[in-house]
Amino acid sequence: MKQLKIFRSLVTNGIKTALQGNSLYHVWMGFLTFFMLLGAFCFYIQLRDGLIVTGMHNHVSWGLYISNFTFLVGVAAAAVMLVLPTYVLKEMDFSKAVLIGEGMAVAALIMCLAFVTVDLGGPIRAWHLIPGLGVFNWPNSMLAWDVIVLNGYLFINITVPLYILMCRYQGKEPNKNFYLPGVLISVFWAVGIHLVTAFLYAGLPARPHWNNALLGPRFLASAFAAGPALIVIALAVINRFTSYKIDDNTFRKLALVITVAAQINIIMLGSEIFKEFYWPTHHGSSAMYLFFGLHGKNALVPYIWTAIGLSFTATAILSLHKLRNNKAWLYLACVMLFTGIWIEKGMGLIIPGFIPEAWGNIVEYAPTWIEIGVTGGIWAMGAFIFSLLAKVAIGIETGTLRYQEKISV
Amino acid sequence: MEPVQLPENKNTGCQSGHCSCGKKKEDGFEQVMSKPSDRRDALKKLTLGLLTGVGFTSTSCSVTAGDAKKEKAQLNWEEFFKGNYQLMTDDEKNSTVKRLERLYELNNGRKINVSAQGPMKDVLYGYAFNISKCQGYMDCINACVQENNQDRNSQMQYIRIHEHKNGSMDFELADDNFYHEVPAAGHFYIGTQCFHCENPPCVEVCPVKATWKEKDGIVVIDYDWCIGCRYCMAACPYDGRRFNWATPEVPADEVNHNQHYLGNRLRKKGVMEKCTFCIQRSRNGKSPACVEACPTGARIFGNLLDPNSEIRWVLANKKVFRLKEDLGTEPKFWYFMD
């Protein structure tokens, strides 16, 4: 009962905190709200007319939505890169960053679920997916697995930080024995969500571009580069605009994680390219189309080379100690790496899986403005949720937000 | 089939199973749930909550709405919350079929005949395609579209005819979008469609079991259970599946009124559909429309379990092959040459 009361007070005060801020904060939230509304309007049009308003068609039947979904599963999984050393290995450098990382995981997971929902032809029938209410094709369908692991991961990433924040809110030290099991599970779970998502594609012999054993590991490597890169950017913003100061050591450790992951990612990319092009077969047609164009069609060529250029340059910057330890270069490398991997996961992985189609025809894909609007709306929603969570978490961590028995509602 | 009589049911107790009147029928999510009453109450509230969003409630509770409108709302309500066809009892199958017929009548003022006929005993359908005979006339495609009520706006077609140059079987070099006189000199033609695999990857991946293989080997879709995630489309190596990107439209006077629940009944926006070997015909002992329409006799359809069938004769006496056999999907669709 008392815990409930404290929780209620946390929510009320949290909302108060989230609603207050300087003008820059309000402009930022207003900006995000505008894009959320725009996205909602685009989604309304899509609901009214059907998925015909997107650029998808019978040959490229997954597009921007599923691309972003795939990428964001990686971002969510990457929170573990912070969780593990902080809670388990007693490496305290990350402790300030970890709540931010978990907040990012929550935002990313909500975005994932949103992207899957907007991609459904009949979102109103999504209840068929709820175990117990609907009929769940588990364990056969990897999509059924994905629904379970994503919601489970969301649950862990809400409960663990909530417990810690609840304790700090009362000025108490959180009990390790209580939250450590959750943390340990989340570490394995994070690897699980991204592997399951990779298996969703890798298990399809119909799509040779995806049907390879390296897909899962490559997902992990790229996610553990792109996810922490986003966290670095977020921490940089928090460092600059709030009183919550992140020390340099945290940035250095994070940068090291990103660097190693980015390097492994590049090695795997090299391995894939060798396999596809040393002896080109029909199974390599997608890669041929992606990198060089095929039969005069080359819509994806600029995307993949942009992505590879960004990833390579960023990895090179990060690999040089002098540049990596310089904040300006680090931020630049993180932005480049994040963008590079984001493009590569979508335009470089999901789309070419469908091109050429089953009988070798090349039918290209380009997202429509409606699709871009909905996607932008979901990203804005994610940023909005993250901003709210971060604001409250920072309030509690810096001690401005504390439970007071007398004035509690 | 007899003309539909539904309205009377309203007085003698409804069939929905979602209200407290009369005996409850298991349908919808109740098919898979044990149902202690407290849980049922909770679920009922949940469904109601969902429904406010759907907007059916407003009409069905309205005092001012007309009888037809009310009946429509009631039918829509029951249709929305019905279960997966695979798990329905025969009674439930018949009531959903009746609801669909009545709804069509209410909406369009015309009667249709929807069947829920199950597979025949000792029947497994197979198909053979004679490459030597096909001339690329595409009468099969036209017959298919008309028989199966496919969307005319997007010109949806289940069958693809690939025009190959002599000397190559490479599908990547073939043309399936030709507009010239056929047969073109120096070319041959191969048709593809859903191969009704014995080991169908599309069925494996569906997260909600909205698609499955019937006992007679036909891979079908429950259009009302499909959520439109299109995972099956990604999993099919043969381009056998189609998605309704917009609301499908068939001119009223072109609608084929002889329909099957799992076959050519009218689809809605946002769901998958595919070739069903014309289930509404084949389960009545007829050949699919494409077989009947082919002017050259290139298409052969029959019961693989009947040793005297034509398809069995082809398999025994011709050198047959299948496409992409290396994927282990075991298509029930063979090709051969004379």
XYZ file of C-alpha atoms in Angstrom:
747
model
C 0.000 0.000 0.000
C 2.764 2.341 0.930
C 4.666 1.433 -2.231
C 1.581 2.265 -4.260
C 1.348 5.630 -2.584
C 4.993 6.325 -3.332
C 4.519 5.211 -6.900
C 1.572 7.556 -7.277
C 3.566 10.410 -5.912
C 6.419 9.519 -8.281
C 4.080 9.599 -11.255
C 2.462 12.875 -10.228
C 5.740 14.581 -9.486
C 7.284 12.980 -12.550
C 4.606 14.469 -14.768
C 5.098 17.840 -13.091
C 8.821 17.618 -13.749
C 8.278 16.519 -17.322
C 5.983 19.484 -17.958
C 8.450 22.001 -16.616
C 11.632 23.109 -18.252
C 13.295 25.989 -19.968
C 12.054 27.341 -23.252
C 14.502 25.216 -25.226
C 12.957 22.097 -23.690
C 9.476 23.259 -24.617
C 10.532 24.086 -28.163
C 12.080 20.611 -28.465
C 8.954 18.858 -27.167
C 6.721 21.051 -29.334
C 8.842 20.173 -32.345
C 8.441 16.460 -31.579
C 4.704 16.861 -31.010
C 4.336 18.476 -34.420
C 5.953 15.471 -36.108
C 3.910 13.048 -34.025
C 0.709 14.745 -35.161
C 1.908 14.760 -38.733
C 2.689 11.052 -38.424
C -0.746 10.387 -36.941
C -2.362 12.168 -39.880
C -0.336 10.113 -42.367
C -1.284 6.952 -40.502
C -4.930 7.955 -40.685
C -4.635 8.201 -44.466
C -2.942 4.799 -44.542
C -5.713 3.265 -42.431
C -8.351 4.788 -44.681
C -6.873 3.810 -48.045
C -4.763 0.794 -47.145
C -1.062 0.131 -47.528
C -1.407 1.150 -51.166
C -0.323 4.635 -50.020
C 3.120 3.257 -49.188
C 5.802 2.422 -51.703
C 5.498 -1.285 -50.965
C 4.040 -3.697 -53.507
C 3.653 -7.411 -54.170
C 7.356 -7.828 -54.825
C 8.922 -5.627 -52.165
C 6.373 -6.364 -49.472
C 8.329 -4.977 -46.521
C 9.812 -1.501 -46.624
C 10.706 1.433 -44.444
C 8.631 0.268 -41.456
C 10.196 -3.154 -41.083
C 13.638 -1.684 -41.807
C 13.291 0.724 -38.921
C 11.856 -2.008 -36.735
C 14.922 -4.165 -37.365
C 17.321 -1.353 -36.679
C 15.582 -0.304 -33.468
C 15.611 -3.811 -32.044
C 19.381 -3.391 -32.207
C 19.270 -0.051 -30.434
C 17.141 -1.591 -27.691
C 19.500 -4.544 -27.348
C 22.473 -2.222 -27.021
C 21.299 -0.987 -23.619
C 22.889 -4.156 -22.317
C 26.326 -2.772 -23.155
C 25.779 -0.377 -20.267
C 23.824 -2.629 -17.963
C 26.346 -5.419 -17.766
C 29.387 -3.540 -16.435
C 27.404 -1.269 -14.133
C 25.273 -3.730 -12.266
C 27.166 -6.948 -12.562
C 30.838 -6.174 -12.866
C 30.734 -3.282 -10.376
C 32.309 -0.993 -12.936
C 30.817 2.235 -11.722
C 31.782 4.435 -14.633
C 28.607 3.612 -16.455
C 26.270 4.032 -13.520
C 25.178 7.483 -14.557
C 24.690 6.433 -18.142
C 22.856 3.233 -17.448
C 19.457 4.694 -16.589
C 19.694 6.779 -19.737
C 20.548 3.632 -21.691
C 17.585 1.754 -20.294
C 15.299 4.692 -20.990
C 16.539 4.532 -24.548
C 15.812 0.802 -24.658
C 12.229 1.436 -23.530
C 11.736 4.156 -26.132
C 13.292 1.975 -28.848
C 11.097 -0.997 -27.946
C 7.923 1.079 -28.044
C 9.016 2.341 -31.442
C 9.623 -1.270 -32.570
C 6.113 -2.305 -31.581
C 4.710 0.805 -33.268
C 6.572 0.060 -36.505
C 5.255 -3.499 -36.586
C 1.727 -2.282 -35.901
C 1.686 0.333 -38.660
C 3.025 -2.294 -41.047
C 0.060 -4.616 -40.448
C -2.631 -4.762 -43.095
C -5.238 -5.099 -40.346
C -3.983 -3.485 -37.151
C -7.523 -3.805 -35.789
C -7.101 -7.584 -35.844
C -3.805 -7.435 -33.968
C -5.568 -9.080 -31.018
C -5.193 -12.356 -32.910
C -1.546 -12.082 -31.824
C -2.211 -11.870 -28.102
C -1.455 -15.232 -26.512
C -4.638 -16.560 -24.949
C -6.967 -14.308 -26.909
C -5.790 -15.213 -30.364
C -4.034 -18.186 -31.891
C -0.294 -18.060 -31.535
C 1.883 -20.048 -33.928
C 4.569 -20.726 -31.379
C 7.211 -22.142 -31.570
C 7.075 -22.412 -35.381
C 6.850 -18.773 -36.385
C 9.818 -16.553 -35.634
C 7.457 -13.601 -35.593
C 5.599 -15.193 -32.689
C 8.949 -15.548 -30.931
C 9.699 -11.919 -31.624
C 6.414 -10.774 -30.092
C 7.257 -12.678 -26.914
C 10.888 -11.612 -26.556
C 10.246 -7.950 -27.360
C 7.427 -7.634 -24.831
C 9.460 -9.539 -22.255
C 12.434 -7.262 -22.787
C 10.185 -4.232 -22.518
C 8.886 -5.563 -19.200
C 12.393 -6.066 -17.795
C 13.570 -2.675 -18.975
C 10.626 -0.969 -17.337
C 10.684 -2.821 -14.030
C 14.403 -2.750 -13.203
C 14.908 1.003 -13.688
C 11.548 1.668 -12.042
C 12.648 -0.190 -8.931
C 15.952 1.655 -8.822
C 14.293 5.009 -9.363
C 11.666 4.244 -6.725
C 14.451 3.593 -4.207
C 16.446 6.662 -5.137
C 13.240 8.680 -5.053
C 12.934 7.831 -1.374
C 16.631 8.453 -0.875
C 17.252 4.768 -0.255
C 19.970 2.584 -1.715
C 18.454 -0.063 -4.039
C 18.825 -3.644 -2.840
C 21.193 -5.502 -5.115
C 19.836 -8.952 -4.409
C 16.483 -7.742 -5.583
C 17.351 -6.271 -8.955
C 20.448 -8.204 -9.965
C 18.572 -11.308 -11.200
C 16.487 -9.064 -13.470
C 19.653 -7.453 -14.764
C 21.299 -10.786 -15.473
C 18.248 -12.010 -17.366
C 18.130 -8.797 -19.365
C 21.725 -9.302 -20.482
C 20.926 -12.644 -22.105
C 17.557 -11.386 -23.223
C 19.117 -8.470 -25.103
C 21.280 -10.803 -27.159
C 18.171 -12.939 -27.616
C 15.950 -10.213 -29.031
C 18.402 -9.328 -31.728
C 19.221 -12.917 -32.627
C 15.533 -13.797 -32.821
C 14.969 -10.785 -35.058
C 17.850 -11.904 -37.262
C 16.456 -15.451 -37.403
C 13.173 -14.000 -38.594
C 15.017 -13.233 -41.840
C 17.773 -15.828 -41.808
C 15.228 -18.648 -41.621
C 13.784 -17.919 -45.048
C 15.374 -20.021 -47.805
C 13.215 -18.085 -50.253
C 15.435 -15.031 -49.726
C 19.086 -15.981 -50.282
C 20.240 -12.480 -49.364
C 19.058 -13.077 -45.784
C 19.460 -16.832 -45.634
C 22.996 -16.871 -44.218
C 24.465 -17.837 -40.878
C 26.347 -14.568 -40.440
C 23.176 -12.490 -40.279
C 22.625 -12.924 -36.540
C 26.186 -12.152 -35.423
C 26.356 -9.237 -37.846
C 23.131 -7.850 -36.374
C 24.704 -7.967 -32.932
C 27.944 -6.314 -34.025
C 26.215 -3.487 -35.857
C 23.711 -3.002 -33.035
C 26.412 -2.779 -30.404
C 28.036 -0.098 -32.526
C 24.926 1.921 -33.440
C 23.122 1.655 -30.083
C 25.903 2.992 -27.847
C 26.682 5.582 -30.551
C 23.165 6.928 -30.048
C 23.644 6.816 -26.280
C 26.849 8.856 -26.619
C 24.963 11.475 -28.593
C 22.169 11.527 -26.025
C 24.655 11.806 -23.154
C 26.432 14.634 -24.946
C 23.151 16.521 -25.214
C 22.332 15.847 -21.548
C 25.825 16.962 -20.546
C 25.442 20.162 -22.463
C 21.916 21.139 -21.451
C 21.343 19.786 -17.939
C 23.019 19.919 -14.576
C 23.542 16.162 -14.786
C 27.222 15.810 -15.581
C 28.577 12.692 -17.203
C 32.271 12.229 -16.577
C 34.785 11.752 -19.351
C 35.605 8.235 -18.305
C 32.097 7.105 -19.223
C 32.512 8.572 -22.703
C 35.887 6.912 -23.076
C 34.587 3.488 -22.084
C 31.552 3.808 -24.329
C 33.756 4.901 -27.216
C 35.862 1.796 -26.761
C 32.786 -0.444 -26.918
C 31.609 1.303 -30.075
C 35.038 1.038 -31.670
C 35.408 -2.693 -31.139
C 31.863 -3.406 -32.330
C 32.340 -1.213 -35.403
C 35.583 -2.985 -36.262
C 33.977 -6.426 -35.979
C 31.105 -5.166 -38.104
C 33.518 -4.124 -40.847
C 35.264 -7.522 -40.789
C 31.916 -9.265 -41.181
C 30.947 -6.940 -44.020
C 34.209 -7.865 -45.758
C 33.429 -11.536 -45.281
C 29.982 -11.111 -46.804
C 31.269 -9.134 -49.751
C 33.919 -11.771 -50.463
C 31.363 -14.569 -50.419
C 28.961 -12.748 -52.757
C 31.464 -11.524 -55.304
C 34.321 -14.037 -55.473
C 32.033 -16.427 -57.281
C 28.787 -14.671 -58.113
C 25.737 -16.939 -58.294
C 22.031 -16.354 -58.638
C 21.941 -16.219 -54.866
C 24.223 -13.219 -55.035
C 21.957 -11.273 -57.401
C 20.619 -9.181 -54.533
C 24.132 -8.134 -53.526
C 24.989 -7.383 -57.152
C 21.867 -5.258 -57.452
C 22.580 -3.543 -54.135
C 26.206 -2.630 -54.760
C 26.394 -2.148 -58.510
C 22.883 -2.319 -59.931
C 21.515 -5.066 -62.152
C 19.970 -4.948 -65.633
C 20.097 -1.159 -65.603
C 18.239 -0.823 -62.265
C 20.251 0.744 -59.469
C 18.022 2.584 -56.987
C 19.845 1.219 -53.935
C 23.413 1.842 -55.111
C 23.713 5.391 -53.685
C 22.324 4.254 -50.317
C 24.714 1.383 -49.768
C 27.806 3.344 -50.757
C 26.756 6.229 -48.519
C 26.260 3.738 -45.679
C 29.606 2.040 -46.286
C 31.395 5.372 -46.635
C 29.950 6.586 -43.331
C 30.685 3.337 -41.494
C 34.244 3.108 -42.788
C 35.107 6.722 -42.036
C 33.568 6.492 -38.565
C 35.406 3.273 -37.795
C 38.671 4.828 -38.971
C 38.136 7.888 -36.755
C 37.280 5.712 -33.775
C 40.264 3.442 -34.321
C 42.699 6.332 -33.899
C 43.119 6.940 -30.174
C 43.890 10.608 -30.613
C 40.715 11.294 -32.541
C 38.523 9.039 -30.415
C 39.570 10.789 -27.221
C 38.693 14.142 -28.724
C 35.010 14.838 -27.951
C 34.235 16.673 -31.190
C 35.613 13.839 -33.320
C 33.911 11.242 -31.156
C 30.507 12.892 -31.580
C 31.032 13.202 -35.314
C 32.043 9.545 -35.596
C 29.006 8.485 -33.553
C 26.599 10.422 -35.760
C 28.213 8.974 -38.886
C 28.212 5.428 -37.569
C 24.625 5.622 -36.393
C 23.425 7.009 -39.726
C 25.526 4.557 -41.710
C 24.195 1.515 -39.899
C 20.638 2.829 -39.995
C 20.763 3.151 -43.794
C 22.487 -0.200 -44.123
C 19.908 -2.110 -42.064
C 17.050 -0.815 -44.176
C 18.034 0.026 -47.715
C 21.013 -2.326 -47.522
C 19.428 -5.389 -45.957
C 15.633 -5.540 -45.861
C 14.861 -4.049 -49.276
C 17.424 -5.968 -51.395
C 16.202 -9.195 -49.776
C 13.166 -8.786 -52.036
C 15.089 -7.761 -55.160
C 15.253 -9.597 -57.498
C 11.878 -11.153 -56.660
C 11.198 -14.910 -56.602
C 11.477 -15.343 -60.387
C 14.316 -12.895 -60.936
C 12.433 -9.763 -61.968
C 13.746 -6.500 -60.620
C 10.979 -4.319 -59.260
C 12.342 -1.399 -57.285
C 11.114 0.267 -54.147
C 11.087 3.828 -52.893
C 9.177 5.012 -49.820
C 6.313 7.455 -50.308
C 5.832 10.671 -48.355
C 3.038 9.069 -46.329
C 5.415 6.294 -45.319
C 8.120 8.800 -44.457
C 5.574 10.827 -42.454
C 4.499 7.841 -40.385
C 8.131 6.832 -39.858
C 9.045 10.360 -38.782
C 6.071 10.370 -36.428
C 7.202 7.178 -34.734
C 10.772 8.447 -34.383
C 9.403 11.651 -32.879
C 7.296 9.577 -30.493
C 10.403 7.623 -29.468
C 12.382 10.798 -28.887
C 9.439 12.231 -26.942
C 9.210 9.199 -24.667
C 12.966 9.168 -24.186
C 13.013 12.867 -23.299
C 10.277 12.378 -20.702
C 11.973 9.369 -19.138
C 15.388 11.010 -19.133
C 14.020 14.207 -17.584
C 12.390 12.356 -14.703
C 15.364 10.026 -14.207
C 17.759 12.954 -14.107
C 15.499 14.755 -11.655
C 15.634 11.799 -9.309
C 19.321 11.130 -9.809
C 20.323 14.730 -9.121
C 18.058 14.806 -6.080
C 15.712 17.586 -7.187
C 12.892 15.085 -7.273
C 12.401 13.454 -3.887
C 9.591 11.771 -2.058
C 8.150 13.880 0.757
C 5.612 12.140 2.933
C 3.697 15.239 3.944
C 2.916 16.749 0.590
C 2.338 13.502 -1.192
C -1.061 13.265 -2.828
C -28.082 -23.984 -50.835
C -31.248 -22.657 -49.258
C -31.904 -18.943 -49.026
C -30.578 -17.423 -45.852
C -32.765 -16.859 -42.861
C -31.081 -15.028 -40.111
C -33.310 -12.323 -38.631
C -35.565 -14.860 -36.900
C -32.672 -15.963 -34.794
C -32.776 -12.692 -32.984
C -35.858 -13.641 -31.029
C -35.023 -17.237 -30.357
C -31.701 -16.419 -28.802
C -28.657 -15.017 -30.471
C -25.696 -16.980 -31.744
C -23.001 -14.640 -30.726
C -21.833 -16.392 -27.613
C -20.833 -13.009 -26.259
C -24.046 -12.271 -24.446
C -25.635 -13.907 -21.470
C -28.695 -15.275 -23.273
C -29.199 -18.961 -23.869
C -26.411 -21.458 -24.281
C -22.989 -20.152 -24.998
C -21.112 -21.278 -28.046
C -17.372 -21.444 -28.104
C -15.964 -19.164 -30.682
C -13.282 -16.542 -31.053
C -10.712 -16.467 -28.344
C -12.825 -18.840 -26.281
C -11.753 -21.606 -28.628
C -8.340 -21.615 -27.063
C -9.168 -20.559 -23.551
C -10.337 -22.473 -20.613
C -13.169 -20.359 -19.445
C -13.890 -19.916 -15.789
C -16.641 -17.342 -15.558
C -14.655 -14.645 -13.775
C -12.121 -14.684 -16.542
C -14.839 -14.539 -19.110
C -16.242 -11.436 -17.530
C -12.859 -9.801 -17.670
C -12.509 -10.704 -21.317
C -15.962 -9.405 -22.040
C -15.014 -6.047 -20.665
C -11.847 -6.109 -22.691
C -13.726 -6.844 -25.886
C -16.146 -4.070 -25.142
C -13.267 -1.697 -24.708
C -11.886 -2.737 -28.057
C -15.257 -2.314 -29.623
C -15.766 1.284 -28.689
C -12.769 1.893 -30.894
C -14.280 -0.096 -33.695
C -17.465 1.881 -33.542
C -19.908 -0.956 -33.909
C -21.393 -0.326 -30.507
C -22.735 3.059 -31.390
C -24.914 1.616 -34.110
C -25.992 -1.552 -32.401
C -27.118 0.262 -29.272
C -28.742 3.136 -31.085
C -32.494 3.498 -30.768
C -32.823 5.508 -33.916
C -30.937 3.219 -36.303
C -33.068 1.179 -38.683
C -33.565 -2.562 -38.373
C -31.283 -3.397 -41.276
C -28.614 -1.160 -39.876
C -28.941 -2.761 -36.481
C -28.789 -6.224 -37.946
C -25.728 -5.286 -39.936
C -24.018 -3.956 -36.851
C -24.861 -7.137 -34.972
C -23.497 -9.292 -37.792
C -20.359 -7.196 -38.070
C -19.844 -7.527 -34.338
C -20.112 -11.295 -34.479
C -17.912 -11.484 -37.548
C -15.205 -9.388 -35.944
C -15.008 -11.560 -32.867
C -15.328 -14.935 -34.502
C -12.440 -17.364 -34.196
C -9.926 -18.998 -36.492
C -11.742 -21.079 -39.122
C -9.388 -24.001 -38.530
C -10.641 -24.339 -34.968
C -14.346 -23.825 -35.656
C -16.874 -26.601 -35.197
C -19.149 -27.402 -38.122
C -21.906 -25.384 -36.442
C -19.699 -22.348 -36.164
C -18.603 -22.716 -39.762
C -22.204 -22.762 -40.888
C -23.152 -19.736 -38.847
C -20.271 -17.624 -40.107
C -21.105 -18.627 -43.664
C -24.716 -17.576 -43.093
C -23.613 -14.290 -41.605
C -21.408 -13.605 -44.620
C -24.232 -14.381 -47.040
C -26.653 -12.180 -45.121
C -24.156 -9.338 -44.875
C -23.578 -9.411 -48.609
C -27.317 -9.305 -49.160
C -27.725 -6.381 -46.787
C -24.865 -4.474 -48.378
C -25.447 -5.234 -52.041
C -29.040 -6.401 -52.348
C -27.890 -9.596 -54.060
C -27.552 -13.146 -52.853
C -24.374 -15.124 -52.812
C -23.710 -18.718 -51.998
C -20.837 -19.318 -49.596
C -19.797 -22.896 -48.954
C -17.916 -24.373 -46.025
C -17.477 -27.726 -47.688
C -14.600 -29.708 -46.226
C -12.042 -31.894 -47.991
C -13.193 -35.147 -49.602
C -11.846 -38.425 -48.283
C -8.814 -39.993 -49.943
C -8.125 -36.972 -52.082
C -4.804 -35.171 -52.484
C -4.689 -32.669 -55.289
C -1.792 -32.348 -57.689
C -1.110 -30.332 -60.817
C 1.037 -30.825 -63.881
C 2.032 -28.305 -66.507
C 2.994 -29.297 -70.033
C 5.699 -26.902 -71.217
C 5.488 -28.210 -74.772
C 1.862 -27.248 -75.095
C 1.627 -23.838 -73.448
C 1.595 -21.082 -76.067
C 1.252 -18.124 -73.737
C -2.373 -17.278 -74.585
C -3.143 -16.396 -70.970
C -6.738 -17.597 -71.101
C -5.918 -19.280 -67.790
C -5.213 -15.920 -66.176
C -8.476 -14.370 -67.344
C -10.501 -17.362 -66.223
C -8.755 -17.318 -62.864
C -9.455 -13.640 -62.258
C -13.143 -14.049 -63.079
C -13.606 -17.248 -61.130
C -11.832 -16.055 -58.032
C -13.183 -12.505 -57.755
C -9.769 -10.880 -57.823
C -9.347 -7.150 -57.470
C -9.836 -5.529 -60.857
C -8.262 -2.202 -59.878
C -4.804 -3.572 -59.241
C -5.327 -6.298 -61.845
C -4.361 -8.931 -59.353
C -3.383 -12.250 -60.920
C -2.403 -15.520 -59.257
C -0.825 -17.014 -62.379
C 2.306 -15.721 -64.057
C 3.318 -16.840 -67.544
C 7.058 -16.516 -68.136
C 8.258 -16.231 -71.721
C 11.643 -17.914 -72.108
C 13.970 -17.691 -75.085
C 14.833 -21.074 -76.514
C 18.065 -22.299 -75.026
C 17.590 -20.954 -71.520
C 15.565 -21.899 -68.471
C 16.936 -18.972 -66.489
C 13.891 -17.237 -65.011
C 15.923 -14.098 -64.410
C 16.166 -13.688 -68.194
C 12.535 -14.582 -68.857
C 9.800 -12.006 -69.446
C 6.517 -12.236 -67.585
C 5.117 -8.935 -68.779
C 4.865 -9.216 -72.542
C 2.413 -7.499 -74.867
C 2.841 -9.073 -78.260
C 1.370 -11.798 -80.382
C 1.922 -15.285 -79.013
C 3.467 -17.728 -79.469
C 6.550 -15.670 -80.311
C 8.999 -17.459 -82.577
C 11.958 -18.977 -80.760
C 10.275 -18.801 -77.358
C 8.545 -21.141 -74.947
C 6.245 -20.513 -71.992
C 6.140 -21.636 -68.363
C 3.339 -20.801 -65.955
C 3.817 -20.414 -62.205
C 1.321 -19.970 -59.395
C 0.962 -21.279 -55.860
C 2.459 -24.775 -55.899
C 0.556 -25.988 -52.815
C 3.736 -27.343 -51.279
C 3.554 -30.402 -49.067
C 6.020 -28.557 -46.821
C 4.880 -24.944 -47.190
C 7.204 -22.296 -45.669
C 4.370 -19.748 -45.736
C 2.357 -21.843 -43.278
C 5.356 -22.310 -41.011
C 5.970 -18.584 -40.565
C 2.420 -17.267 -40.075
C 2.330 -15.913 -36.508
C -1.418 -16.475 -36.039
C -2.064 -19.699 -37.985
C -4.213 -17.848 -40.489
C -2.911 -20.053 -43.296
C -2.629 -23.829 -43.352
C -2.657 -26.925 -45.519
C -5.996 -28.707 -45.773
C -6.267 -32.499 -45.730
C -6.646 -32.554 -49.508
C -3.343 -30.685 -49.826
C -4.694 -27.229 -50.655
C -2.908 -24.377 -48.880
C -5.623 -21.946 -47.788
C -5.992 -18.634 -45.948
C -8.622 -17.546 -43.452
C -9.126 -14.015 -44.781
C -10.824 -12.941 -41.578
C -8.052 -14.174 -39.304
C -5.112 -12.830 -41.331
C -3.556 -9.745 -39.725
C -1.683 -8.728 -42.861
C 1.908 -8.927 -41.603
C 3.025 -10.365 -44.975
C 5.596 -12.685 -43.433
C 4.209 -15.497 -45.613
C 4.889 -13.382 -48.672
C 8.529 -13.049 -47.682
C 8.738 -16.789 -47.009
C 7.263 -18.009 -50.309
C 9.995 -18.869 -52.835
C 7.516 -19.029 -55.724
C 5.660 -15.702 -55.561
C 2.488 -17.625 -54.853
C 0.902 -15.041 -52.565
C -0.839 -11.733 -53.079
C -1.712 -8.912 -50.712
C -4.669 -6.548 -50.848
C -2.883 -3.208 -50.687
C -6.222 -1.403 -51.097
C -9.885 -2.416 -50.859
C -10.376 -4.933 -53.660
C -13.098 -4.083 -56.140
C -15.095 -6.340 -58.411
C -17.964 -4.858 -60.462
C -21.259 -6.165 -59.008
C -22.317 -7.931 -62.199
C -18.962 -9.675 -62.499
C -18.954 -11.184 -59.020
C -18.882 -14.965 -59.071
C -21.694 -15.871 -56.679
C -20.610 -19.451 -56.085
C -18.114 -18.998 -53.316
C -16.190 -20.899 -50.692
C -15.131 -19.568 -47.304
C -11.528 -20.539 -47.993
C -11.672 -19.739 -51.669
C -13.096 -17.023 -53.847
C -15.332 -15.176 -51.397
C -14.797 -11.442 -51.491
C -11.705 -10.276 -49.653
C -11.069 -7.106 -47.743
C -8.251 -4.601 -47.639
C -5.082 -5.595 -45.823
C -5.251 -9.386 -46.055
C -3.407 -12.039 -48.029
C -4.923 -14.200 -50.719
C -3.707 -16.812 -53.190
C -4.558 -19.605 -55.587
C -6.646 -22.304 -53.881
C -6.834 -24.711 -56.849
C -10.327 -23.124 -57.113
C -11.424 -24.870 -53.927
C -15.057 -23.980 -54.649
C -14.792 -26.011 -57.862
C -12.314 -28.742 -57.025
C -14.199 -29.889 -53.931
C -17.223 -30.340 -56.151
C -15.311 -32.627 -58.472
C -14.543 -29.963 -61.063
C -11.175 -28.827 -62.374
C -9.819 -25.385 -61.506
C -10.811 -22.601 -63.895
C -7.302 -22.365 -65.371
C -7.345 -26.030 -66.365
C -10.738 -25.704 -67.979
C -9.828 -22.484 -69.793
C -6.511 -23.595 -71.269
C -7.033 -23.911 -75.048
C -3.984 -26.122 -75.584
C -4.503 -28.670 -72.808
C -1.250 -27.785 -71.122
C -2.755 -27.957 -67.651
C -3.572 -31.178 -65.856
C -5.219 -31.447 -62.458
C -6.309 -34.404 -60.419
C -6.232 -36.655 -57.410
C -2.758 -37.949 -56.612
C -4.229 -40.777 -54.548
C -6.308 -42.113 -57.431
C -4.121 -44.513 -59.460
C -6.349 -44.026 -62.510
C -6.178 -40.230 -62.582
C -4.588 -38.342 -65.447
C -2.110 -36.684 -63.120
C -0.889 -40.086 -61.964
C -0.483 -41.129 -65.583
C 1.658 -38.050 -66.240
C 3.834 -38.682 -63.196
C 4.308 -42.316 -64.209
C 4.951 -41.840 -67.918
C 6.561 -38.415 -68.365
C 9.927 -37.117 -67.219
C 8.686 -34.598 -64.707
C 10.494 -32.009 -62.632
C 9.667 -29.310 -60.117
C 11.050 -25.812 -59.555
C 13.496 -24.909 -56.769
C 13.398 -28.451 -55.418
C 16.577 -27.752 -53.470
C 14.550 -25.718 -50.958
C 12.759 -28.805 -49.681
C 9.262 -27.389 -50.086
C 7.898 -30.424 -52.002
C 5.578 -28.627 -54.431
C 2.573 -30.582 -55.694
C 3.064 -28.918 -59.064
C 5.107 -30.698 -61.736
C 6.397 -29.688 -65.150
C 6.940 -31.938 -68.115
C 7.521 -31.892 -71.871
C 6.120 -34.048 -74.644
